[in-house]
XYZ file of C-alpha atoms in Angstrom:
471
model
C 105.714 89.387 85.866
C 103.333 86.453 86.268
C 100.379 87.338 88.505
C 98.617 84.697 90.584
C 94.938 84.525 91.451
C 95.978 85.042 95.062
C 97.746 88.270 94.131
C 94.533 89.630 92.636
C 92.209 88.449 95.414
C 93.665 89.576 98.730
C 91.768 89.737 102.011
C 92.043 93.191 103.551
C 90.015 96.142 104.783
C 88.338 99.121 103.149
C 88.054 101.614 101.784
C 90.850 101.287 99.181
C 93.336 98.648 98.082
C 95.799 101.187 96.710
C 95.258 103.873 99.367
C 94.551 101.768 102.478
C 95.764 98.181 102.057
C 98.905 99.088 100.082
C 100.150 101.850 102.411
C 99.510 99.676 105.472
C 101.529 96.844 103.942
C 104.304 99.238 102.905
C 104.507 100.813 106.372
C 104.668 97.416 108.064
C 107.364 96.199 105.684
C 109.476 99.307 106.247
C 109.101 99.186 110.039
C 109.902 95.471 110.224
C 113.033 95.817 108.096
C 114.296 98.967 109.831
C 113.873 97.501 113.308
C 115.528 94.245 112.258
C 118.617 96.025 110.871
C 121.515 95.254 113.244
C 123.037 98.742 113.193
C 119.994 100.932 112.513
C 117.357 99.220 114.644
C 118.833 99.929 118.109
C 119.166 103.676 117.397
C 115.653 104.356 116.070
C 113.869 107.063 118.065
C 111.312 108.431 115.591
C 109.805 108.015 112.145
C 108.760 110.441 109.405
C 106.346 109.821 106.527
C 105.665 111.777 103.323
C 102.803 110.970 100.922
C 102.811 112.113 97.288
C 100.397 112.585 94.408
C 97.154 110.655 94.613
C 97.952 109.227 98.061
C 98.232 112.765 99.403
C 95.326 114.210 97.409
C 92.732 111.654 98.526
C 94.515 110.028 101.445
C 92.284 111.595 104.065
C 89.121 110.167 102.527
C 90.714 106.801 101.760
C 92.015 106.183 105.269
C 95.632 106.342 104.099
C 96.957 108.302 107.073
C 95.408 105.929 109.581
C 96.508 102.919 107.538
C 100.125 104.094 107.600
C 100.288 104.419 111.388
C 98.556 101.069 111.813
C 101.085 99.473 109.487
C 103.973 101.097 111.328
C 102.680 99.472 114.502
C 102.995 96.094 112.779
C 99.419 95.425 111.676
C 98.618 93.427 108.544
C 95.458 94.326 106.540
C 94.627 90.640 106.055
C 94.340 89.916 109.767
C 93.653 93.221 111.518
C 90.238 93.705 113.128
C 88.664 96.654 111.248
C 86.688 98.023 114.205
C 89.617 97.913 116.589
C 91.972 99.261 113.920
C 90.174 102.507 113.221
C 89.589 103.107 116.923
C 93.305 102.627 117.565
C 94.220 105.093 114.793
C 91.902 107.733 116.257
C 93.432 107.231 119.685
C 96.955 107.669 118.308
C 95.959 110.875 116.547
C 94.346 112.291 119.692
C 96.775 111.081 122.324
C 99.945 109.891 120.586
C 101.586 106.677 121.684
C 102.431 105.082 118.322
C 104.678 102.051 118.883
C 106.887 101.359 115.861
C 106.753 97.643 115.212
C 104.747 97.360 118.397
C 107.748 98.132 120.626
C 109.514 101.469 119.946
C 107.608 104.640 120.945
C 107.666 107.391 118.293
C 105.978 110.787 117.997
C 104.256 110.325 114.598
C 100.487 110.725 114.423
C 98.194 110.480 111.383
C 97.807 114.265 111.320
C 101.587 114.835 111.298
C 102.179 112.832 108.120
C 103.401 115.288 105.451
C 101.212 115.538 102.333
C 102.387 116.581 98.850
C 99.210 116.397 96.703
C 100.664 118.334 93.778
C 103.938 116.408 93.646
C 103.810 113.250 91.563
C 106.915 111.115 91.775
C 108.058 110.085 88.277
C 107.799 106.355 88.943
C 104.122 106.243 90.010
C 101.370 108.551 91.245
C 100.983 106.624 94.534
C 104.342 107.385 96.144
C 105.329 107.428 99.815
C 108.600 107.932 101.640
C 109.426 106.512 105.069
C 112.404 107.569 107.173
C 113.607 106.518 110.628
C 115.493 109.035 112.794
C 117.766 108.858 115.809
C 117.145 110.812 119.017
C 118.900 113.893 117.545
C 116.672 113.868 114.451
C 119.351 112.497 112.135
C 118.124 110.260 109.337
C 119.168 106.630 109.793
C 117.381 105.049 106.872
C 114.963 106.104 104.139
C 112.863 104.220 101.638
C 110.518 105.294 98.862
C 107.695 102.903 98.054
C 104.740 102.801 95.689
C 101.238 101.373 96.013
C 100.589 100.288 92.439
C 96.990 99.085 92.740
C 95.183 96.083 94.163
C 97.254 96.180 97.346
C 100.505 95.552 95.443
C 103.494 97.393 96.938
C 106.992 97.854 95.511
C 109.938 100.091 96.304
C 111.738 102.239 93.762
C 114.367 99.631 92.989
C 111.796 96.850 92.569
C 109.648 98.985 90.286
C 112.617 99.910 88.102
C 113.781 96.288 87.972
C 110.301 95.090 86.967
C 110.038 97.636 84.173
C 113.525 96.789 82.936
C 112.624 93.109 82.933
C 109.401 93.764 81.017
C 111.309 95.848 78.464
C 113.875 93.082 78.061
C 111.142 90.507 77.531
C 109.643 92.698 74.854
C 112.971 93.115 73.095
C 113.955 89.458 73.102
C 112.072 86.341 72.085
C 114.800 84.051 73.353
C 115.363 82.740 76.866
C 117.512 80.366 78.841
C 116.617 76.835 79.864
C 116.166 78.115 83.418
C 113.516 80.640 82.387
C 109.978 79.694 83.436
C 107.677 81.008 80.732
C 104.129 81.744 81.918
C 101.452 79.454 80.511
C 100.027 82.485 78.679
C 100.931 86.165 78.463
C 98.061 87.515 76.359
C 94.470 86.791 75.531
C 95.459 85.248 72.228
C 97.996 82.987 73.933
C 95.345 81.969 76.463
C 93.013 80.946 73.654
C 95.801 79.048 71.906
C 96.596 77.124 75.102
C 92.917 76.240 75.479
C 92.486 75.132 71.887
C 95.741 73.184 71.593
C 95.049 71.274 74.796
C 91.280 71.010 74.496
C 90.783 72.703 77.873
C 88.703 75.512 79.313
C 89.891 78.945 80.458
C 89.656 77.908 84.105
C 91.784 74.834 83.415
C 94.408 76.989 81.683
C 94.550 79.295 84.714
C 94.817 76.246 86.968
C 97.897 75.207 84.995
C 99.418 78.617 85.711
C 98.549 78.486 89.405
C 100.261 75.092 89.768
C 103.657 76.778 89.581
C 102.975 78.156 93.076
C 100.476 75.810 94.785
C 99.005 72.316 94.702
C 95.513 71.702 93.339
C 94.093 71.220 96.831
C 95.723 74.436 98.071
C 94.333 76.346 95.099
C 90.827 74.977 95.567
C 90.728 75.605 99.312
C 92.282 79.042 98.928
C 89.584 80.058 96.442
C 86.813 78.752 98.687
C 88.289 80.671 101.624
C 88.295 83.870 99.547
C 84.683 83.345 98.524
C 83.710 82.785 102.159
C 85.029 86.265 102.994
C 83.224 87.760 99.983
C 79.960 86.051 100.890
C 80.220 87.190 104.507
C 80.796 90.734 103.258
C 77.590 90.577 101.207
C 75.646 89.347 104.230
C 77.048 92.034 106.546
C 76.347 94.733 104.020
C 72.743 93.588 103.643
C 72.229 93.765 107.400
C 74.088 96.964 108.326
C 72.448 100.392 108.269
C 73.568 103.869 109.238
C 75.679 106.659 107.782
C 79.049 106.023 106.157
C 82.064 107.769 107.721
C 83.905 110.673 106.111
C 81.553 113.639 106.264
C 79.447 113.253 103.112
C 76.619 111.834 105.223
C 75.953 109.110 102.676
C 73.406 106.746 104.157
C 73.736 103.005 103.650
C 70.945 101.691 101.421
C 71.608 97.963 101.159
C 69.895 96.927 104.414
C 66.677 98.821 103.652
C 66.755 97.616 100.044
C 67.259 94.025 101.239
C 64.325 94.138 103.659
C 61.994 95.523 101.005
C 63.176 93.143 98.296
C 62.893 90.156 100.608
C 59.210 90.993 101.134
C 58.596 91.574 97.424
C 60.575 88.623 96.116
C 61.472 86.020 98.782
C 62.075 83.346 96.125
C 64.461 85.378 93.938
C 62.480 85.379 90.695
C 64.556 85.448 87.521
C 62.898 88.659 86.352
C 64.198 90.335 89.520
C 67.781 89.116 89.084
C 69.275 92.525 88.381
C 67.695 93.894 91.571
C 69.403 91.229 93.687
C 72.712 91.569 91.849
C 72.710 95.329 92.293
C 71.906 94.873 95.969
C 74.831 92.475 96.446
C 77.229 94.940 94.812
C 75.940 97.825 96.953
C 76.247 95.714 100.100
C 79.911 94.923 99.477
C 80.906 98.440 98.586
C 79.070 99.991 101.493
C 81.070 97.631 103.699
C 84.215 98.744 101.900
C 83.355 102.424 102.287
C 82.815 101.791 105.983
C 86.303 100.326 106.350
C 85.103 96.742 106.789
C 86.599 93.390 105.801
C 86.650 92.978 102.021
C 88.579 91.177 99.284
C 90.409 93.082 96.553
C 88.706 91.979 93.352
C 91.015 93.121 91.876
C 90.805 96.353 93.935
C 88.735 97.565 96.878
C 87.076 100.289 94.816
C 85.697 97.587 92.508
C 85.332 94.899 95.183
C 81.562 94.477 94.764
C 81.399 93.429 91.114
C 82.784 89.887 91.214
C 80.931 88.907 94.425
C 77.684 90.259 92.943
C 78.071 88.335 89.688
C 79.057 85.200 91.607
C 75.917 85.747 93.701
C 73.975 85.768 90.421
C 75.606 82.524 89.290
C 74.945 80.718 92.562
C 71.357 81.967 92.747
C 70.116 81.651 89.189
C 72.139 78.916 87.455
C 71.501 75.186 87.697
C 74.520 73.270 88.996
C 75.423 70.060 90.805
C 78.527 71.182 92.683
C 78.439 74.659 94.249
C 82.113 74.641 95.153
C 83.060 73.654 91.608
C 81.150 76.665 90.253
C 82.994 78.974 92.656
C 86.424 77.571 91.782
C 85.914 77.621 88.012
C 84.403 81.114 88.114
C 87.320 82.526 90.108
C 89.988 80.825 87.999
C 88.502 82.148 84.759
C 88.110 85.624 86.258
C 91.733 85.563 87.423
C 92.962 84.526 83.975
C 91.770 87.827 82.525
C 92.495 89.812 85.668
C 96.113 88.717 85.561
C 96.364 90.039 82.001
C 94.827 93.361 83.075
C 97.477 93.657 85.765
C 100.381 92.484 83.612
C 99.595 94.274 80.351
C 97.786 97.443 81.479
C 96.839 98.455 85.036
C 94.246 97.894 87.751
C 95.121 101.168 89.510
C 92.647 104.052 89.470
C 95.530 106.406 90.239
C 97.327 105.187 87.134
C 94.603 104.741 84.489
C 91.347 105.918 86.070
C 88.384 103.805 87.109
C 88.479 101.898 83.808
C 91.373 100.019 85.414
C 89.316 99.182 88.497
C 85.649 98.806 87.560
C 86.598 97.999 83.957
C 88.961 95.202 84.964
C 86.536 93.832 87.556
C 83.660 93.832 85.041
C 85.836 92.028 82.540
C 86.897 89.446 85.117
C 83.346 88.867 86.323
C 82.100 88.439 82.752
C 84.789 85.843 82.078
C 83.930 83.945 85.252
C 80.210 83.914 84.565
C 80.635 82.882 80.936
C 82.906 80.033 82.039
C 80.394 78.537 84.480
C 77.577 78.992 81.971
C 79.415 76.656 79.620
C 80.825 79.163 77.157
C 83.645 78.110 74.863
C 87.033 79.817 75.431
C 86.530 82.295 72.594
C 83.108 83.221 73.967
C 84.648 83.721 77.403
C 87.293 86.001 75.868
C 84.558 87.844 73.973
C 82.576 88.419 77.183
C 85.666 89.802 78.932
C 86.348 92.087 75.975
C 82.794 93.439 75.789
C 82.738 94.262 79.485
C 86.039 96.125 79.268
C 85.154 97.904 76.028
C 82.134 99.558 77.610
C 84.113 100.887 80.540
C 86.824 102.540 78.441
C 87.575 106.098 79.519
C 85.903 105.732 82.920
C 87.439 108.304 85.240
C 88.234 107.973 88.938
C 86.658 111.066 90.497
C 85.587 110.282 94.074
C 83.598 113.082 95.662
C 85.388 114.348 98.739
C 88.153 111.816 98.090
C 85.900 109.131 99.599
C 85.160 105.737 98.048
C 81.419 106.416 98.129
C 80.110 108.659 95.340
C 80.044 107.477 92.562
C 82.008 104.364 93.559
C 79.299 102.372 95.332
C 76.684 102.640 92.575
C 79.392 102.197 89.939
C 79.943 98.652 91.234
C 76.290 97.785 90.737
C 76.424 99.149 87.197
C 79.649 97.228 86.557
C 78.051 93.971 87.682
C 75.074 94.473 85.367
C 77.437 95.216 82.482
C 79.246 91.942 83.177
C 76.065 89.894 82.947
C 74.949 91.730 79.813
C 78.363 91.157 78.208
C 77.988 87.420 78.807
C 74.545 87.425 77.188
C 76.007 89.151 74.135
C 78.936 86.742 73.908
C 76.879 83.584 74.306
C 74.550 84.630 71.509
C 77.557 84.499 69.212
C 80.098 81.842 68.287
C 83.178 83.563 69.695
C 84.049 85.496 66.549
C 84.192 89.236 67.148
C 85.696 92.392 65.769
C 87.716 93.637 68.787
C 89.965 91.231 70.709
C 90.572 91.319 74.453
C 94.225 92.156 73.829
C 93.207 95.108 71.672
C 90.743 96.528 74.177
C 93.284 96.053 76.974
C 95.917 97.992 75.054
C 93.307 100.657 74.378
C 92.591 100.898 78.104
C 96.310 101.265 78.831
C 96.760 104.034 76.244
C 93.596 105.815 77.354
C 94.848 105.810 80.927
C 98.210 107.158 79.831
C 96.506 110.014 77.961
C 94.024 110.765 80.754
C 94.623 113.982 82.685
C 95.868 113.470 86.247
C 92.768 115.278 87.546
C 90.702 112.237 86.567
C 92.928 109.611 88.171
C 91.993 109.350 91.860
C 93.106 112.832 92.815
C 89.637 114.285 93.527
C 90.681 117.240 91.352
C 88.314 116.654 88.434
C 84.950 115.234 87.376
C 82.269 114.747 90.013
C 84.837 115.469 92.709
C 84.839 119.153 91.751
C 81.422 119.648 90.160
C 79.555 118.318 93.210
C 79.834 120.903 96.003
C 80.640 119.335 99.354
C 81.687 120.661 102.721
C 83.662 118.134 104.718
C 84.570 118.557 108.382
C 88.024 119.941 109.156
C 90.663 117.305 109.739
């Protein structure tokens, strides 16, 4: 599986890529296909949904139930208006009226979705089953799908096929002339490509992206993504109030911004970490509020890369702003693609080390690239950032992407910048490789107890007493 930059950075809505964006996309895909089926479509009278494992355990706090009904109505997370979306979901739950695919009335409401929090399907912890029924309640079609992190969605057959393909690739070094081998499949291969061709990490990732898009499409696509990220920072810095969900967590970014603007209107270098932390908080408060965000590579870690990019654009000297943005994002995606391909970016699969850890690693690579680091220094920065997030659990209090998630993004951004400082003091030689730390992250996630993988059954989620309103 070769992952594109545009797979990692997807425009959507909060609060979660795996629990909001993914389920909405899955529901829309199922509804579209069922309604388009020539023999099934005309007989559809109702729909039934079951959520399993992590989706069921934290779905209420992650907006999963609302996201499913919105997807069933035909909404896409990349284009839906967040404010109108959540209002529509509340109306459906209170009054009914869900229109499957926007045209077939069905009885499903968010509160009638069946939850199985203690049942983990063997393929993945984020499982969901959709079924369409006729007017007598007979099942016409059924499909099991999985939200595997970062907004990626696959069904059971696709997941099994992907794993079989990966196993086959591991067992065989040979291929046919028709096979298209990725430009690089590991950190070491990435470095070899850079050194053999005398190119940078961002140029190597550009070579990979060219299999899907032209250079102008890649450049404009990246700039469009950054525009959404930058707008998210600005909204977060201007929006106050209490975040939804019942924890009564008050937004801090707007107050922080007003105070910091008075203290430091010129963004002094010695205040850089204050501004970076603020940018990360702003994005993740927007995410927690269900606003427009970009998976980077997930919603739960969406504030780290924008915050570190904010640092680069504010504190580095450069001639071409757009060039900095493009090179930063390409280098970040080079290492993010490896996180996705060789380990995981899903908190439900490997804990928050797969979300904040991957994002910190990506941000460090991007920053090192635009600061002029050599490829081995870029790889070293990515490795350091990941190494110091190993074992990080996903334990959202109340099942909401708020505590400790929002502050964790600010900490992740600071780690990224520190990792770059470490790497650029050296010559690229280091004891632990990126490939090694990535494999360590994968194994750690595999060994981690399910309670610490986005189930709200362990860690802060159970040691912090909360009383949420009844659903």
